[in-house]
Short mmCIF file of C-alpha atoms in Angstrom, two decimals:
data_model
loop_
_atom_site.label_atom_id
_atom_site.label_comp_id
_atom_site.label_asym_id
_atom_site.label_seq_id
_atom_site.Cartn_x
_atom_site.Cartn_y
_atom_site.Cartn_z
CA ALA A 24 0.00 0.00 0.00
CA GLN A 25 1.15 3.51 -0.75
CA SER A 26 1.83 5.90 2.10
CA VAL A 27 3.56 9.18 2.90
CA THR A 28 5.27 10.32 6.07
CA GLN A 29 5.55 13.96 7.03
CA LEU A 30 8.36 14.24 9.50
CA ASP A 31 7.43 17.53 11.15
CA SER A 32 4.05 18.37 12.61
CA GLN A 33 4.90 22.06 13.07
CA VAL A 34 7.49 24.31 11.45
CA PRO A 35 7.89 27.86 12.78
CA VAL A 36 9.89 30.23 10.59
CA PHE A 37 10.50 33.96 10.35
CA GLU A 38 9.28 35.91 7.35
CA GLU A 39 11.73 36.02 4.42
CA ALA A 40 13.60 32.96 5.72
CA PRO A 41 13.83 29.75 3.66
CA VAL A 42 11.74 26.73 4.63
CA GLU A 43 11.68 23.01 3.87
CA LEU A 44 8.75 20.75 4.70
CA ARG A 45 9.80 17.13 4.61
CA CYS A 46 7.92 14.22 3.07
CA ASN A 47 8.95 10.64 2.46
CA TYR A 48 6.89 8.18 0.45
CA SER A 49 6.58 4.44 0.38
CA SER A 50 5.42 2.70 -2.75
CA SER A 51 6.19 -0.36 -4.82
CA VAL A 52 4.43 0.93 -7.93
CA SER A 53 4.47 4.08 -10.05
CA VAL A 54 4.48 7.11 -7.81
CA TYR A 55 2.23 10.12 -8.10
CA LEU A 56 2.87 12.79 -5.50
CA PHE A 57 1.11 16.00 -4.56
CA TRP A 58 1.29 18.80 -2.06
CA TYR A 59 -2.03 20.27 -0.92
CA VAL A 60 -2.36 23.41 1.22
CA GLN A 61 -5.09 24.40 3.66
CA TYR A 62 -5.17 28.08 4.59
CA PRO A 63 -6.91 29.01 7.86
CA ASN A 64 -10.67 28.41 7.68
CA GLN A 65 -10.51 27.32 4.05
CA GLY A 66 -10.75 24.05 2.16
CA LEU A 67 -7.72 22.24 0.77
CA GLN A 68 -6.31 23.21 -2.59
CA LEU A 69 -3.65 21.69 -4.81
CA LEU A 70 -0.26 23.39 -4.55
CA LEU A 71 1.78 21.26 -6.97
CA LYS A 72 2.05 17.72 -8.32
CA TYR A 73 4.55 15.23 -9.70
CA LEU A 74 3.26 12.66 -12.17
CA SER A 75 6.28 11.99 -14.41
CA GLY A 76 9.01 13.81 -16.32
CA SER A 77 11.01 16.59 -14.66
CA THR A 78 11.71 15.77 -11.04
CA LEU A 79 11.47 19.43 -10.01
CA VAL A 80 7.96 20.85 -9.92
CA GLU A 81 6.93 24.39 -9.06
CA SER A 82 3.85 26.21 -7.87
CA ILE A 83 2.69 29.66 -8.91
CA ASN A 84 3.49 31.18 -5.51
CA GLY A 85 7.17 30.24 -5.31
CA PHE A 86 7.10 26.79 -3.73
CA GLU A 87 8.92 23.91 -5.35
CA ALA A 88 9.30 20.20 -4.66
CA GLU A 89 11.79 17.68 -5.96
CA PHE A 90 11.00 14.04 -6.54
CA ASN A 91 14.01 12.06 -5.29
CA LYS A 92 13.68 8.38 -6.08
CA SER A 93 16.87 7.27 -4.35
CA GLN A 94 15.84 8.93 -1.09
CA THR A 95 12.09 8.29 -1.59
CA SER A 96 11.45 11.93 -0.76
CA PHE A 97 9.30 14.78 -2.06
CA HIS A 98 10.29 17.71 0.14
CA LEU A 99 8.60 21.08 -0.31
CA ARG A 100 10.79 24.19 -0.30
CA LYS A 101 10.51 27.93 -0.59
CA PRO A 102 13.55 30.24 -0.54
CA SER A 103 11.75 33.13 1.17
CA VAL A 104 8.41 32.75 2.96
CA HIS A 105 5.74 35.35 3.44
CA ILE A 106 3.28 35.75 6.30
CA SER A 107 0.52 34.68 3.90
CA ASP A 108 2.16 31.24 3.56
CA THR A 109 0.95 30.37 7.05
CA ALA A 110 -1.13 27.24 6.51
CA GLU A 111 -1.20 23.48 6.91
CA TYR A 112 0.55 21.56 4.16
CA PHE A 113 -0.25 17.97 3.26
CA CYS A 114 1.95 15.61 1.29
CA VAL A 115 -0.25 13.25 -0.69
CA THR A 116 0.24 10.18 -2.81
CA GLY A 117 -2.22 8.92 -5.39
CA GLY A 118 -2.99 5.65 -7.03
CA GLY A 119 -5.83 3.21 -7.49
CA ASN A 120 -8.31 6.06 -7.78
CA LYS A 121 -7.67 7.24 -4.23
CA LEU A 122 -5.46 9.81 -2.53
CA THR A 123 -3.57 8.98 0.65
CA PHE A 124 -2.75 11.97 2.83
CA GLY A 125 0.10 12.54 5.21
CA THR A 126 -0.59 13.81 8.70
CA GLY A 127 0.14 17.42 7.74
CA THR A 128 2.73 20.05 8.65
CA GLN A 129 1.62 23.32 10.16
CA LEU A 130 3.78 26.13 8.78
CA LYS A 131 3.68 29.23 10.93
CA VAL A 132 5.40 32.29 9.54
CA GLU A 133 6.28 34.92 12.12
CA LEU A 134 7.28 38.55 11.69
CA ASP B 4 -15.02 29.20 -11.05
CA VAL B 5 -15.09 25.65 -9.70
CA LYS B 6 -17.10 25.16 -6.58
CA VAL B 7 -17.82 22.51 -3.97
CA THR B 8 -20.28 23.54 -1.30
CA GLN B 9 -21.21 21.85 1.94
CA SER B 10 -24.53 22.39 3.65
CA SER B 11 -23.20 23.59 7.00
CA ARG B 12 -19.93 25.01 8.33
CA TYR B 13 -20.74 24.07 11.91
CA LEU B 14 -23.12 21.45 13.26
CA VAL B 15 -23.89 20.29 16.78
CA LYS B 16 -25.78 17.03 17.31
CA ARG B 17 -26.56 14.70 20.19
CA THR B 18 -25.45 11.11 20.58
CA GLY B 19 -27.80 8.75 18.77
CA GLU B 20 -29.13 11.32 16.31
CA LYS B 21 -29.17 10.63 12.59
CA VAL B 22 -26.99 13.20 10.82
CA PHE B 23 -26.95 14.18 7.15
CA LEU B 24 -24.03 16.08 5.64
CA GLU B 25 -24.66 17.36 2.14
CA CYS B 26 -22.17 18.18 -0.57
CA VAL B 27 -22.86 19.73 -3.97
CA GLN B 28 -20.44 20.35 -6.83
CA ASP B 29 -21.09 22.40 -9.94
CA MET B 30 -18.26 21.06 -12.11
CA ASP B 31 -20.03 18.01 -13.56
CA HIS B 32 -17.42 15.76 -11.93
CA GLU B 33 -17.92 12.00 -11.91
CA ASN B 34 -15.94 11.36 -8.73
CA MET B 35 -16.91 12.54 -5.26
CA PHE B 36 -15.31 11.83 -1.90
CA TRP B 37 -15.94 12.18 1.81
CA TYR B 38 -13.03 12.56 4.25
CA ARG B 39 -12.71 13.29 7.91
CA GLN B 40 -9.85 15.43 9.17
CA ASP B 41 -8.49 15.06 12.69
CA PRO B 42 -5.43 16.75 14.24
CA GLY B 43 -2.31 14.63 13.83
CA LEU B 44 -4.08 12.13 11.57
CA GLY B 45 -4.43 14.11 8.35
CA LEU B 46 -7.36 13.27 6.08
CA ARG B 47 -8.85 9.82 6.04
CA LEU B 48 -11.17 8.61 3.30
CA ILE B 49 -14.61 7.49 4.45
CA TYR B 50 -16.42 6.74 1.18
CA PHE B 51 -16.18 7.69 -2.46
CA SER B 52 -18.35 7.45 -5.54
CA TYR B 53 -17.53 7.12 -9.24
CA ASP B 54 -20.98 7.71 -10.55
CA VAL B 55 -24.62 8.12 -9.63
CA LYS B 56 -25.81 5.33 -7.32
CA MET B 57 -22.28 3.92 -7.09
CA LYS B 58 -20.24 3.93 -3.88
CA GLU B 59 -17.13 2.35 -2.50
CA LYS B 60 -15.78 2.11 1.01
CA GLY B 61 -12.72 4.07 1.90
CA ASP B 62 -10.37 3.45 4.80
CA ILE B 63 -12.76 4.19 7.67
CA PRO B 64 -16.37 3.49 6.58
CA GLU B 65 -17.61 2.09 9.91
CA GLY B 66 -20.50 4.09 11.32
CA TYR B 67 -21.14 5.94 8.06
CA SER B 68 -23.15 5.48 4.89
CA VAL B 69 -23.50 7.56 1.73
CA SER B 70 -26.02 8.37 -0.95
CA ARG B 71 -25.54 9.62 -4.49
CA GLU B 72 -28.85 9.97 -6.27
CA LYS B 73 -27.73 12.84 -8.53
CA LYS B 74 -24.36 13.47 -10.13
CA GLU B 75 -23.83 16.79 -8.40
CA ARG B 76 -24.80 15.72 -4.88
CA PHE B 77 -23.10 13.33 -2.46
CA SER B 78 -24.49 12.86 1.04
CA LEU B 79 -22.77 11.45 4.10
CA ILE B 80 -25.03 9.86 6.69
CA LEU B 81 -24.26 9.09 10.32
CA GLU B 82 -27.00 6.60 11.22
CA SER B 83 -26.50 7.03 14.98
CA ALA B 84 -24.00 9.72 15.84
CA SER B 85 -21.40 9.00 18.49
CA THR B 86 -18.93 11.26 20.27
CA ASN B 87 -16.01 9.70 18.43
CA GLN B 88 -17.46 11.05 15.20
CA THR B 89 -16.80 14.61 16.33
CA SER B 90 -14.54 15.86 13.56
CA MET B 91 -14.09 18.07 10.51
CA TYR B 92 -15.73 16.52 7.45
CA LEU B 93 -14.47 17.43 3.99
CA CYS B 94 -16.11 16.72 0.67
CA ALA B 95 -14.20 16.70 -2.60
CA SER B 96 -14.83 16.05 -6.28
CA SER B 97 -12.66 15.30 -9.30
CA PRO B 98 -12.97 14.59 -13.01
CA PRO B 99 -12.68 11.00 -14.30
CA ASN B 100 -9.36 9.38 -13.55
CA GLY B 101 -6.55 9.31 -16.06
CA THR B 102 -4.70 6.16 -16.94
CA GLY B 103 -2.83 4.55 -14.07
CA GLY B 104 -4.73 6.05 -11.18
CA THR B 105 -5.58 9.33 -9.56
CA HIS B 106 -3.91 12.01 -11.66
CA ASN B 107 -6.61 14.54 -11.37
CA GLU B 108 -6.82 17.30 -8.83
CA GLN B 109 -9.49 16.93 -6.19
CA PHE B 110 -11.46 20.07 -5.41
CA PHE B 111 -12.47 20.46 -1.80
CA GLY B 112 -15.35 22.12 -0.05
CA PRO B 113 -14.82 24.35 3.01
CA GLY B 114 -15.66 21.56 5.46
CA THR B 115 -18.29 20.91 8.11
CA ARG B 116 -17.15 20.90 11.72
CA LEU B 117 -19.41 18.39 13.47
CA THR B 118 -19.62 18.18 17.24
CA VAL B 119 -21.49 15.26 18.79
CA LEU B 120 -22.44 15.80 22.43
#
């Protein structure tokens, strides 16, 4: 069965600092990986996804994630965070017509 | 603009009550899903549906049932609510799957926070 592990439940960071949210996956079949974001009091929305091809994927708001097969990782990074990036981030794997969610990482950006 | 709506943002019910959570999507999506979200556990799939009148169990279906009589509407039913069903419930929809599995983005509603007393 496919699964993802998010290693940090909370990540506090100061504004304009870089951040990395860690995710490791476990799968014996083709891997499809996603990051979803949930802003306060809002529903989840897709941030970025890896299906195949280039191992580096980017979102429109400056986040990027790299699919690393040898380390079975799909870490999410941003070189300089903004206060508006405060949210909960979920690493997700897909397959068999279902999504499997990680436990989430709460990113708190402080001034 | 794509939209998934849920009937209530907050709901308070008593133990033993029958509870209906409604979800409507306006994107003509075939697939619809119900999740519950709990702190430290992420999202867990309760039930999903590929088409009208079709349903499949997710990872935690016990204590729940679903109904999909129309393509745009997917209802979650708690036959006899219990305190351990206090949670945030999220509905989602997606277009038909691509080859090889779930490639398509799921669109989520704002959630219903259910409290069972």
